Amino acid sequence: DIQLTQSPSFLSASVGDRVTITCRASQGINSYLAWYQQKPGKAPKLLIYLASILQSGVPSRFSGSESGTEFTLTISSLQPEDFATYYCQQLNSYPSFGPGTKVDIK
Amino acid sequence: EVQLVESGGGLVKPGGSLRLSCAASGFSFINAWVSWVRQAPGKGLEWVGRVKSKAVGGTTDYAAPVKGRFTVSRDDSKNTLYLQLNSLKTEDTAVYYCTVEVGNPSFDYWGQGTLVTVSS
């Protein structure tokens, strides 16, 4: 099974900050990585798929990149509505999710 | 507009069974791969299982913790996805979401979730 780790587990940031979340896969996943945002009591929302492709309707301040088995979600300028938990997911084999990164207000 | 509406959640005793449904609309359900994902209270997301489209065989896959106890199925004539949960354990307590892949390798759309509570 492919394992995903995320770092940090929690981060405290201010509006306007640049935020970076890292996801590492235990083996190669051929760019089959997606990022989701989840707010309390709500279903997850797709942000990025295939490591770097922005889902339609998602603000351009969100971006994704990859280097080998390390993937990064970047929010260029954090907005009030971005405070949430972020999950990475691999779909190269049976789907699995990372443990999540909670982004909180500083 | 894409809609996924789950139903069937509730309180059940350990060892019991439950069937969840997910009614889909607004997209080509017959061509979609559909999955169930669950989230235990205060925890992260866990993929449960999926059924692929009939075009690629309609086969099913399951996560290890539920294999042999849960069954995913679909009725393309009703645009509906099902999850049969048997031999339930307290650790199966979670919000269960249905979700679909409609072309890209990603879970593009999600339902609102239905809560399953397993408790005596």
JSON list of C-alpha atoms in Angstrom, two decimals:
[
{"chain": "A", "resi": 1, "resn": "ASP", "atom": "CA", "xyz": [0.00, 0.00, 0.00]},
{"chain": "A", "resi": 2, "resn": "ILE", "atom": "CA", "xyz": [1.12, 3.54, -0.73]},
{"chain": "A", "resi": 3, "resn": "GLN", "atom": "CA", "xyz": [1.46, 5.70, 2.38]},
{"chain": "A", "resi": 4, "resn": "LEU", "atom": "CA", "xyz": [1.22, 9.48, 2.39]},
{"chain": "A", "resi": 5, "resn": "THR", "atom": "CA", "xyz": [2.68, 11.76, 5.04]},
{"chain": "A", "resi": 6, "resn": "GLN", "atom": "CA", "xyz": [1.93, 15.47, 5.36]},
{"chain": "A", "resi": 7, "resn": "SER", "atom": "CA", "xyz": [3.85, 18.23, 7.06]},
{"chain": "A", "resi": 8, "resn": "PRO", "atom": "CA", "xyz": [3.19, 20.18, 9.07]},
{"chain": "A", "resi": 9, "resn": "SER", "atom": "CA", "xyz": [0.18, 18.64, 10.82]},
{"chain": "A", "resi": 10, "resn": "PHE", "atom": "CA", "xyz": [-0.84, 22.07, 12.01]},
{"chain": "A", "resi": 11, "resn": "LEU", "atom": "CA", "xyz": [0.16, 25.56, 11.09]},
{"chain": "A", "resi": 12, "resn": "SER", "atom": "CA", "xyz": [-0.83, 28.95, 12.36]},
{"chain": "A", "resi": 13, "resn": "ALA", "atom": "CA", "xyz": [-0.77, 31.77, 9.82]},
{"chain": "A", "resi": 14, "resn": "SER", "atom": "CA", "xyz": [-2.06, 35.27, 9.17]},
{"chain": "A", "resi": 15, "resn": "VAL", "atom": "CA", "xyz": [-4.09, 36.69, 6.32]},
{"chain": "A", "resi": 16, "resn": "GLY", "atom": "CA", "xyz": [-1.72, 37.53, 3.48]},
{"chain": "A", "resi": 17, "resn": "ASP", "atom": "CA", "xyz": [0.89, 34.92, 4.44]},
{"chain": "A", "resi": 18, "resn": "ARG", "atom": "CA", "xyz": [2.37, 32.52, 1.93]},
{"chain": "A", "resi": 19, "resn": "VAL", "atom": "CA", "xyz": [1.63, 28.98, 3.10]},
{"chain": "A", "resi": 20, "resn": "THR", "atom": "CA", "xyz": [3.26, 25.75, 1.96]},
{"chain": "A", "resi": 21, "resn": "ILE", "atom": "CA", "xyz": [2.10, 22.22, 2.80]},
{"chain": "A", "resi": 22, "resn": "THR", "atom": "CA", "xyz": [4.15, 19.15, 1.86]},
{"chain": "A", "resi": 23, "resn": "CYS", "atom": "CA", "xyz": [2.94, 15.65, 1.07]},
{"chain": "A", "resi": 24, "resn": "ARG", "atom": "CA", "xyz": [5.36, 12.74, 0.67]},
{"chain": "A", "resi": 25, "resn": "ALA", "atom": "CA", "xyz": [4.48, 9.41, -0.93]},
{"chain": "A", "resi": 26, "resn": "SER", "atom": "CA", "xyz": [6.14, 6.14, 0.11]},
{"chain": "A", "resi": 27, "resn": "GLN", "atom": "CA", "xyz": [6.74, 5.28, -3.56]},
{"chain": "A", "resi": 28, "resn": "GLY", "atom": "CA", "xyz": [6.28, 6.79, -6.99]},
{"chain": "A", "resi": 29, "resn": "ILE", "atom": "CA", "xyz": [2.70, 7.71, -7.90]},
{"chain": "A", "resi": 30, "resn": "ASN", "atom": "CA", "xyz": [3.07, 9.05, -11.46]},
{"chain": "A", "resi": 31, "resn": "SER", "atom": "CA", "xyz": [1.72, 12.51, -10.55]},
{"chain": "A", "resi": 32, "resn": "TYR", "atom": "CA", "xyz": [-1.59, 10.92, -9.48]},
{"chain": "A", "resi": 33, "resn": "LEU", "atom": "CA", "xyz": [-1.95, 13.28, -6.56]},
{"chain": "A", "resi": 34, "resn": "ALA", "atom": "CA", "xyz": [-4.85, 15.53, -5.62]},
{"chain": "A", "resi": 35, "resn": "TRP", "atom": "CA", "xyz": [-5.36, 18.17, -2.93]},
{"chain": "A", "resi": 36, "resn": "TYR", "atom": "CA", "xyz": [-8.61, 18.84, -1.06]},
{"chain": "A", "resi": 37, "resn": "GLN", "atom": "CA", "xyz": [-9.81, 21.54, 1.32]},
{"chain": "A", "resi": 38, "resn": "GLN", "atom": "CA", "xyz": [-12.26, 20.69, 4.07]},
{"chain": "A", "resi": 39, "resn": "LYS", "atom": "CA", "xyz": [-14.04, 23.08, 6.40]},
{"chain": "A", "resi": 40, "resn": "PRO", "atom": "CA", "xyz": [-15.72, 21.91, 9.63]},
{"chain": "A", "resi": 41, "resn": "GLY", "atom": "CA", "xyz": [-18.98, 20.06, 9.03]},
{"chain": "A", "resi": 42, "resn": "LYS", "atom": "CA", "xyz": [-18.57, 20.19, 5.25]},
{"chain": "A", "resi": 43, "resn": "ALA", "atom": "CA", "xyz": [-17.56, 17.74, 2.55]},
{"chain": "A", "resi": 44, "resn": "PRO", "atom": "CA", "xyz": [-14.06, 18.04, 1.09]},
{"chain": "A", "resi": 45, "resn": "LYS", "atom": "CA", "xyz": [-13.58, 20.20, -1.98]},
{"chain": "A", "resi": 46, "resn": "LEU", "atom": "CA", "xyz": [-11.19, 19.35, -4.81]},
{"chain": "A", "resi": 47, "resn": "LEU", "atom": "CA", "xyz": [-8.50, 22.00, -5.34]},
{"chain": "A", "resi": 48, "resn": "ILE", "atom": "CA", "xyz": [-5.82, 20.41, -7.52]},
{"chain": "A", "resi": 49, "resn": "TYR", "atom": "CA", "xyz": [-5.43, 17.17, -9.46]},
{"chain": "A", "resi": 50, "resn": "LEU", "atom": "CA", "xyz": [-2.53, 15.50, -11.26]},
{"chain": "A", "resi": 51, "resn": "ALA", "atom": "CA", "xyz": [-0.24, 17.30, -8.81]},
{"chain": "A", "resi": 52, "resn": "SER", "atom": "CA", "xyz": [-0.47, 20.74, -10.40]},
{"chain": "A", "resi": 53, "resn": "ILE", "atom": "CA", "xyz": [-3.71, 21.22, -12.37]},
{"chain": "A", "resi": 54, "resn": "LEU", "atom": "CA", "xyz": [-6.08, 23.70, -10.76]},
{"chain": "A", "resi": 55, "resn": "GLN", "atom": "CA", "xyz": [-9.70, 22.54, -10.60]},
{"chain": "A", "resi": 56, "resn": "SER", "atom": "CA", "xyz": [-12.12, 24.86, -12.40]},
{"chain": "A", "resi": 57, "resn": "GLY", "atom": "CA", "xyz": [-13.35, 27.65, -10.15]},
{"chain": "A", "resi": 58, "resn": "VAL", "atom": "CA", "xyz": [-10.49, 27.37, -7.62]},
{"chain": "A", "resi": 59, "resn": "PRO", "atom": "CA", "xyz": [-8.68, 30.69, -7.03]},
{"chain": "A", "resi": 60, "resn": "SER", "atom": "CA", "xyz": [-5.29, 31.07, -8.67]},
{"chain": "A", "resi": 61, "resn": "ARG", "atom": "CA", "xyz": [-3.61, 31.72, -5.30]},
{"chain": "A", "resi": 62, "resn": "PHE", "atom": "CA", "xyz": [-3.63, 27.92, -4.92]},
{"chain": "A", "resi": 63, "resn": "SER", "atom": "CA", "xyz": [-0.92, 26.01, -6.76]},
{"chain": "A", "resi": 64, "resn": "GLY", "atom": "CA", "xyz": [0.64, 22.57, -6.69]},
{"chain": "A", "resi": 65, "resn": "SER", "atom": "CA", "xyz": [4.04, 21.19, -7.61]},
{"chain": "A", "resi": 66, "resn": "GLU", "atom": "CA", "xyz": [5.98, 17.97, -7.43]},
{"chain": "A", "resi": 67, "resn": "SER", "atom": "CA", "xyz": [9.52, 16.74, -7.17]},
{"chain": "A", "resi": 68, "resn": "GLY", "atom": "CA", "xyz": [9.83, 12.98, -7.27]},
{"chain": "A", "resi": 69, "resn": "THR", "atom": "CA", "xyz": [7.69, 11.64, -4.43]},
{"chain": "A", "resi": 70, "resn": "GLU", "atom": "CA", "xyz": [7.38, 15.03, -2.72]},
{"chain": "A", "resi": 71, "resn": "PHE", "atom": "CA", "xyz": [4.37, 17.20, -3.51]},
{"chain": "A", "resi": 72, "resn": "THR", "atom": "CA", "xyz": [3.62, 20.74, -2.40]},
{"chain": "A", "resi": 73, "resn": "LEU", "atom": "CA", "xyz": [0.46, 22.79, -2.06]},
{"chain": "A", "resi": 74, "resn": "THR", "atom": "CA", "xyz": [1.09, 26.52, -1.91]},
{"chain": "A", "resi": 75, "resn": "ILE", "atom": "CA", "xyz": [-1.33, 29.29, -1.05]},
{"chain": "A", "resi": 76, "resn": "SER", "atom": "CA", "xyz": [0.34, 32.49, -2.25]},
{"chain": "A", "resi": 77, "resn": "SER", "atom": "CA", "xyz": [-1.62, 34.92, -0.08]},
{"chain": "A", "resi": 78, "resn": "LEU", "atom": "CA", "xyz": [-3.81, 33.37, 2.61]},
{"chain": "A", "resi": 79, "resn": "GLN", "atom": "CA", "xyz": [-7.38, 34.65, 2.67]},
{"chain": "A", "resi": 80, "resn": "PRO", "atom": "CA", "xyz": [-9.89, 34.42, 5.55]},
{"chain": "A", "resi": 81, "resn": "GLU", "atom": "CA", "xyz": [-11.86, 31.71, 3.72]},
{"chain": "A", "resi": 82, "resn": "ASP", "atom": "CA", "xyz": [-8.72, 29.53, 3.40]},
{"chain": "A", "resi": 83, "resn": "PHE", "atom": "CA", "xyz": [-8.59, 28.58, 7.07]},
{"chain": "A", "resi": 84, "resn": "ALA", "atom": "CA", "xyz": [-9.40, 24.89, 6.84]},
{"chain": "A", "resi": 85, "resn": "THR", "atom": "CA", "xyz": [-7.87, 21.41, 6.81]},
{"chain": "A", "resi": 86, "resn": "TYR", "atom": "CA", "xyz": [-6.02, 20.29, 3.69]},
{"chain": "A", "resi": 87, "resn": "TYR", "atom": "CA", "xyz": [-5.59, 16.69, 2.57]},
{"chain": "A", "resi": 88, "resn": "CYS", "atom": "CA", "xyz": [-3.47, 15.15, -0.15]},
{"chain": "A", "resi": 89, "resn": "GLN", "atom": "CA", "xyz": [-4.63, 11.97, -1.89]},
{"chain": "A", "resi": 90, "resn": "GLN", "atom": "CA", "xyz": [-2.93, 9.52, -4.20]},
{"chain": "A", "resi": 91, "resn": "LEU", "atom": "CA", "xyz": [-4.86, 7.69, -6.92]},
{"chain": "A", "resi": 92, "resn": "ASN", "atom": "CA", "xyz": [-2.02, 5.71, -8.50]},
{"chain": "A", "resi": 93, "resn": "SER", "atom": "CA", "xyz": [-3.23, 2.55, -6.77]},
{"chain": "A", "resi": 94, "resn": "TYR", "atom": "CA", "xyz": [-6.11, 2.04, -4.34]},
{"chain": "A", "resi": 95, "resn": "PRO", "atom": "CA", "xyz": [-6.85, 5.62, -3.27]},
{"chain": "A", "resi": 96, "resn": "SER", "atom": "CA", "xyz": [-5.48, 6.84, 0.04]},
{"chain": "A", "resi": 97, "resn": "PHE", "atom": "CA", "xyz": [-5.33, 10.15, 1.86]},
{"chain": "A", "resi": 98, "resn": "GLY", "atom": "CA", "xyz": [-2.68, 11.91, 3.85]},
{"chain": "A", "resi": 99, "resn": "PRO", "atom": "CA", "xyz": [-3.42, 12.64, 7.52]},
{"chain": "A", "resi": 100, "resn": "GLY", "atom": "CA", "xyz": [-4.25, 16.30, 6.89]},
{"chain": "A", "resi": 101, "resn": "THR", "atom": "CA", "xyz": [-2.86, 19.74, 7.69]},
{"chain": "A", "resi": 102, "resn": "LYS", "atom": "CA", "xyz": [-4.96, 22.15, 9.70]},
{"chain": "A", "resi": 103, "resn": "VAL", "atom": "CA", "xyz": [-4.42, 25.81, 8.86]},
{"chain": "A", "resi": 104, "resn": "ASP", "atom": "CA", "xyz": [-5.50, 28.04, 11.71]},
{"chain": "A", "resi": 105, "resn": "ILE", "atom": "CA", "xyz": [-5.59, 31.76, 12.33]},
{"chain": "A", "resi": 106, "resn": "LYS", "atom": "CA", "xyz": [-2.53, 33.22, 14.04]},
{"chain": "B", "resi": 1, "resn": "GLU", "atom": "CA", "xyz": [-25.67, 21.18, -11.41]},
{"chain": "B", "resi": 2, "resn": "VAL", "atom": "CA", "xyz": [-24.01, 18.07, -9.98]},
{"chain": "B", "resi": 3, "resn": "GLN", "atom": "CA", "xyz": [-25.74, 16.64, -6.93]},
{"chain": "B", "resi": 4, "resn": "LEU", "atom": "CA", "xyz": [-24.91, 13.64, -4.76]},
{"chain": "B", "resi": 5, "resn": "VAL", "atom": "CA", "xyz": [-27.38, 12.95, -1.97]},
{"chain": "B", "resi": 6, "resn": "GLU", "atom": "CA", "xyz": [-26.64, 10.24, 0.58]},
{"chain": "B", "resi": 7, "resn": "SER", "atom": "CA", "xyz": [-29.23, 8.57, 2.77]},
{"chain": "B", "resi": 8, "resn": "GLY", "atom": "CA", "xyz": [-29.60, 5.59, 5.06]},
{"chain": "B", "resi": 9, "resn": "GLY", "atom": "CA", "xyz": [-27.34, 6.50, 7.96]},
{"chain": "B", "resi": 10, "resn": "GLY", "atom": "CA", "xyz": [-28.35, 6.00, 11.58]},
{"chain": "B", "resi": 11, "resn": "LEU", "atom": "CA", "xyz": [-27.69, 4.21, 14.84]},
{"chain": "B", "resi": 12, "resn": "VAL", "atom": "CA", "xyz": [-26.97, 0.49, 14.71]},
{"chain": "B", "resi": 13, "resn": "LYS", "atom": "CA", "xyz": [-25.70, -2.04, 17.24]},
{"chain": "B", "resi": 14, "resn": "PRO", "atom": "CA", "xyz": [-22.33, -3.78, 16.85]},
{"chain": "B", "resi": 15, "resn": "GLY", "atom": "CA", "xyz": [-22.70, -6.75, 14.54]},
{"chain": "B", "resi": 16, "resn": "GLY", "atom": "CA", "xyz": [-25.62, -5.12, 12.76]},
{"chain": "B", "resi": 17, "resn": "SER", "atom": "CA", "xyz": [-26.11, -4.06, 9.16]},
{"chain": "B", "resi": 18, "resn": "LEU", "atom": "CA", "xyz": [-27.07, -0.94, 7.27]},
{"chain": "B", "resi": 19, "resn": "ARG", "atom": "CA", "xyz": [-27.41, 0.08, 3.63]},
{"chain": "B", "resi": 20, "resn": "LEU", "atom": "CA", "xyz": [-26.46, 3.53, 2.46]},
{"chain": "B", "resi": 21, "resn": "SER", "atom": "CA", "xyz": [-27.63, 5.04, -0.82]},
{"chain": "B", "resi": 22, "resn": "CYS", "atom": "CA", "xyz": [-26.30, 7.91, -2.90]},
{"chain": "B", "resi": 23, "resn": "ALA", "atom": "CA", "xyz": [-28.53, 9.45, -5.57]},
{"chain": "B", "resi": 24, "resn": "ALA", "atom": "CA", "xyz": [-26.61, 11.21, -8.32]},
{"chain": "B", "resi": 25, "resn": "SER", "atom": "CA", "xyz": [-27.65, 13.80, -10.87]},
{"chain": "B", "resi": 26, "resn": "GLY", "atom": "CA", "xyz": [-26.17, 16.44, -13.16]},
{"chain": "B", "resi": 27, "resn": "PHE", "atom": "CA", "xyz": [-23.47, 14.34, -14.80]},
{"chain": "B", "resi": 28, "resn": "SER", "atom": "CA", "xyz": [-22.97, 11.10, -16.71]},
{"chain": "B", "resi": 29, "resn": "PHE", "atom": "CA", "xyz": [-23.24, 8.62, -13.84]},
{"chain": "B", "resi": 30, "resn": "ILE", "atom": "CA", "xyz": [-22.86, 5.59, -16.09]},
{"chain": "B", "resi": 31, "resn": "ASN", "atom": "CA", "xyz": [-19.32, 6.67, -17.04]},
{"chain": "B", "resi": 32, "resn": "ALA", "atom": "CA", "xyz": [-18.17, 7.62, -13.56]},
{"chain": "B", "resi": 33, "resn": "TRP", "atom": "CA", "xyz": [-16.11, 5.65, -11.05]},
{"chain": "B", "resi": 34, "resn": "VAL", "atom": "CA", "xyz": [-17.82, 6.07, -7.70]},
{"chain": "B", "resi": 35, "resn": "SER", "atom": "CA", "xyz": [-16.36, 5.71, -4.23]},
{"chain": "B", "resi": 36, "resn": "TRP", "atom": "CA", "xyz": [-17.30, 5.86, -0.59]},
{"chain": "B", "resi": 37, "resn": "VAL", "atom": "CA", "xyz": [-15.07, 7.79, 1.81]},
{"chain": "B", "resi": 38, "resn": "ARG", "atom": "CA", "xyz": [-15.59, 7.96, 5.56]},
{"chain": "B", "resi": 39, "resn": "GLN", "atom": "CA", "xyz": [-14.48, 10.26, 8.33]},
{"chain": "B", "resi": 40, "resn": "ALA", "atom": "CA", "xyz": [-14.60, 9.21, 11.96]},
{"chain": "B", "resi": 41, "resn": "PRO", "atom": "CA", "xyz": [-15.39, 11.99, 14.46]},
{"chain": "B", "resi": 42, "resn": "GLY", "atom": "CA", "xyz": [-12.43, 14.36, 14.69]},
{"chain": "B", "resi": 43, "resn": "LYS", "atom": "CA", "xyz": [-10.33, 12.23, 12.34]},
{"chain": "B", "resi": 44, "resn": "GLY", "atom": "CA", "xyz": [-9.11, 12.36, 8.76]},
{"chain": "B", "resi": 45, "resn": "LEU", "atom": "CA", "xyz": [-10.48, 11.00, 5.51]},
{"chain": "B", "resi": 46, "resn": "GLU", "atom": "CA", "xyz": [-10.43, 7.25, 4.82]},
{"chain": "B", "resi": 47, "resn": "TRP", "atom": "CA", "xyz": [-11.26, 5.71, 1.46]},
{"chain": "B", "resi": 48, "resn": "VAL", "atom": "CA", "xyz": [-13.65, 2.78, 1.92]},
{"chain": "B", "resi": 49, "resn": "GLY", "atom": "CA", "xyz": [-14.27, 1.30, -1.51]},
{"chain": "B", "resi": 50, "resn": "ARG", "atom": "CA", "xyz": [-15.31, 1.94, -5.09]},
{"chain": "B", "resi": 51, "resn": "VAL", "atom": "CA", "xyz": [-17.06, 0.53, -8.11]},
{"chain": "B", "resi": 52, "resn": "LYS", "atom": "CA", "xyz": [-15.71, 1.30, -11.54]},
{"chain": "B", "resi": 53, "resn": "SER", "atom": "CA", "xyz": [-17.87, 2.05, -14.57]},
{"chain": "B", "resi": 54, "resn": "LYS", "atom": "CA", "xyz": [-19.40, -0.85, -16.51]},
{"chain": "B", "resi": 55, "resn": "ALA", "atom": "CA", "xyz": [-17.26, 0.23, -19.48]},
{"chain": "B", "resi": 56, "resn": "VAL", "atom": "CA", "xyz": [-14.19, -1.06, -17.66]},
{"chain": "B", "resi": 57, "resn": "GLY", "atom": "CA", "xyz": [-15.87, -4.04, -16.08]},
{"chain": "B", "resi": 58, "resn": "GLY", "atom": "CA", "xyz": [-17.74, -2.53, -13.15]},
{"chain": "B", "resi": 59, "resn": "THR", "atom": "CA", "xyz": [-15.28, -4.12, -10.72]},
{"chain": "B", "resi": 60, "resn": "THR", "atom": "CA", "xyz": [-15.04, -3.23, -7.05]},
{"chain": "B", "resi": 61, "resn": "ASP", "atom": "CA", "xyz": [-12.10, -2.49, -4.75]},
{"chain": "B", "resi": 62, "resn": "TYR", "atom": "CA", "xyz": [-12.05, -2.17, -0.97]},
{"chain": "B", "resi": 63, "resn": "ALA", "atom": "CA", "xyz": [-9.84, -0.85, 1.79]},
{"chain": "B", "resi": 64, "resn": "ALA", "atom": "CA", "xyz": [-8.42, -3.56, 4.05]},
{"chain": "B", "resi": 65, "resn": "PRO", "atom": "CA", "xyz": [-10.43, -2.62, 7.19]},
{"chain": "B", "resi": 66, "resn": "VAL", "atom": "CA", "xyz": [-13.77, -3.19, 5.42]},
{"chain": "B", "resi": 67, "resn": "LYS", "atom": "CA", "xyz": [-12.99, -5.93, 2.92]},
{"chain": "B", "resi": 68, "resn": "GLY", "atom": "CA", "xyz": [-15.35, -8.86, 3.38]},
{"chain": "B", "resi": 69, "resn": "ARG", "atom": "CA", "xyz": [-17.80, -6.81, 5.45]},
{"chain": "B", "resi": 70, "resn": "PHE", "atom": "CA", "xyz": [-18.82, -3.94, 3.14]},
{"chain": "B", "resi": 71, "resn": "THR", "atom": "CA", "xyz": [-20.14, -4.14, -0.43]},
{"chain": "B", "resi": 72, "resn": "VAL", "atom": "CA", "xyz": [-20.24, -1.30, -2.94]},
{"chain": "B", "resi": 73, "resn": "SER", "atom": "CA", "xyz": [-22.69, -1.56, -5.83]},
{"chain": "B", "resi": 74, "resn": "ARG", "atom": "CA", "xyz": [-24.36, 0.66, -8.39]},
{"chain": "B", "resi": 75, "resn": "ASP", "atom": "CA", "xyz": [-27.60, 0.83, -10.33]},
{"chain": "B", "resi": 76, "resn": "ASP", "atom": "CA", "xyz": [-26.95, 2.87, -13.45]},
{"chain": "B", "resi": 77, "resn": "SER", "atom": "CA", "xyz": [-30.64, 2.81, -14.40]},
{"chain": "B", "resi": 78, "resn": "LYS", "atom": "CA", "xyz": [-31.37, 4.74, -11.19]},
{"chain": "B", "resi": 79, "resn": "ASN", "atom": "CA", "xyz": [-28.13, 6.79, -11.08]},
{"chain": "B", "resi": 80, "resn": "THR", "atom": "CA", "xyz": [-27.61, 5.43, -7.59]},
{"chain": "B", "resi": 81, "resn": "LEU", "atom": "CA", "xyz": [-24.65, 4.13, -5.63]},
{"chain": "B", "resi": 82, "resn": "TYR", "atom": "CA", "xyz": [-25.00, 1.81, -2.64]},
{"chain": "B", "resi": 83, "resn": "LEU", "atom": "CA", "xyz": [-22.89, 0.73, 0.32]},
{"chain": "B", "resi": 84, "resn": "GLN", "atom": "CA", "xyz": [-23.97, -2.36, 2.25]},
{"chain": "B", "resi": 85, "resn": "LEU", "atom": "CA", "xyz": [-22.37, -2.40, 5.67]},
{"chain": "B", "resi": 86, "resn": "ASN", "atom": "CA", "xyz": [-22.39, -5.76, 7.51]},
{"chain": "B", "resi": 87, "resn": "SER", "atom": "CA", "xyz": [-20.82, -7.00, 10.74]},
{"chain": "B", "resi": 88, "resn": "LEU", "atom": "CA", "xyz": [-20.48, -3.42, 11.91]},
{"chain": "B", "resi": 89, "resn": "LYS", "atom": "CA", "xyz": [-17.96, -2.49, 14.58]},
{"chain": "B", "resi": 90, "resn": "THR", "atom": "CA", "xyz": [-17.79, 0.54, 16.84]},
{"chain": "B", "resi": 91, "resn": "GLU", "atom": "CA", "xyz": [-14.78, 1.74, 14.85]},
{"chain": "B", "resi": 92, "resn": "ASP", "atom": "CA", "xyz": [-16.99, 2.01, 11.75]},
{"chain": "B", "resi": 93, "resn": "THR", "atom": "CA", "xyz": [-18.69, 5.02, 13.33]},
{"chain": "B", "resi": 94, "resn": "ALA", "atom": "CA", "xyz": [-18.17, 7.87, 10.87]},
{"chain": "B", "resi": 95, "resn": "VAL", "atom": "CA", "xyz": [-19.70, 10.24, 8.37]},
{"chain": "B", "resi": 96, "resn": "TYR", "atom": "CA", "xyz": [-19.86, 8.38, 5.07]},
{"chain": "B", "resi": 97, "resn": "TYR", "atom": "CA", "xyz": [-19.48, 10.41, 1.86]},
{"chain": "B", "resi": 98, "resn": "CYS", "atom": "CA", "xyz": [-20.11, 9.28, -1.70]},
{"chain": "B", "resi": 99, "resn": "THR", "atom": "CA", "xyz": [-17.80, 10.79, -4.28]},
{"chain": "B", "resi": 100, "resn": "VAL", "atom": "CA", "xyz": [-17.21, 10.46, -8.01]},
{"chain": "B", "resi": 101, "resn": "GLU", "atom": "CA", "xyz": [-14.40, 10.55, -10.53]},
{"chain": "B", "resi": 102, "resn": "VAL", "atom": "CA", "xyz": [-15.81, 11.93, -13.78]},
{"chain": "B", "resi": 103, "resn": "GLY", "atom": "CA", "xyz": [-12.76, 12.00, -16.01]},
{"chain": "B", "resi": 104, "resn": "ASN", "atom": "CA", "xyz": [-9.69, 13.08, -14.12]},
{"chain": "B", "resi": 105, "resn": "PRO", "atom": "CA", "xyz": [-7.95, 11.03, -11.42]},
{"chain": "B", "resi": 106, "resn": "SER", "atom": "CA", "xyz": [-9.54, 12.92, -8.56]},
{"chain": "B", "resi": 107, "resn": "PHE", "atom": "CA", "xyz": [-12.70, 12.87, -6.49]},
{"chain": "B", "resi": 108, "resn": "ASP", "atom": "CA", "xyz": [-14.43, 15.71, -8.31]},
{"chain": "B", "resi": 109, "resn": "TYR", "atom": "CA", "xyz": [-17.77, 15.85, -6.51]},
{"chain": "B", "resi": 110, "resn": "TRP", "atom": "CA", "xyz": [-18.89, 14.88, -3.02]},
{"chain": "B", "resi": 111, "resn": "GLY", "atom": "CA", "xyz": [-22.20, 14.36, -1.26]},
{"chain": "B", "resi": 112, "resn": "GLN", "atom": "CA", "xyz": [-23.03, 16.05, 2.03]},
{"chain": "B", "resi": 113, "resn": "GLY", "atom": "CA", "xyz": [-22.37, 12.86, 4.01]},
{"chain": "B", "resi": 114, "resn": "THR", "atom": "CA", "xyz": [-24.51, 10.59, 6.18]},
{"chain": "B", "resi": 115, "resn": "LEU", "atom": "CA", "xyz": [-23.64, 9.67, 9.77]},
{"chain": "B", "resi": 116, "resn": "VAL", "atom": "CA", "xyz": [-23.38, 6.03, 10.81]},
{"chain": "B", "resi": 117, "resn": "THR", "atom": "CA", "xyz": [-23.12, 5.42, 14.54]},
{"chain": "B", "resi": 118, "resn": "VAL", "atom": "CA", "xyz": [-22.31, 1.93, 15.77]},
{"chain": "B", "resi": 119, "resn": "SER", "atom": "CA", "xyz": [-23.03, 1.64, 19.47]},
{"chain": "B", "resi": 120, "resn": "SER", "atom": "CA", "xyz": [-24.76, -0.68, 21.92]}
]
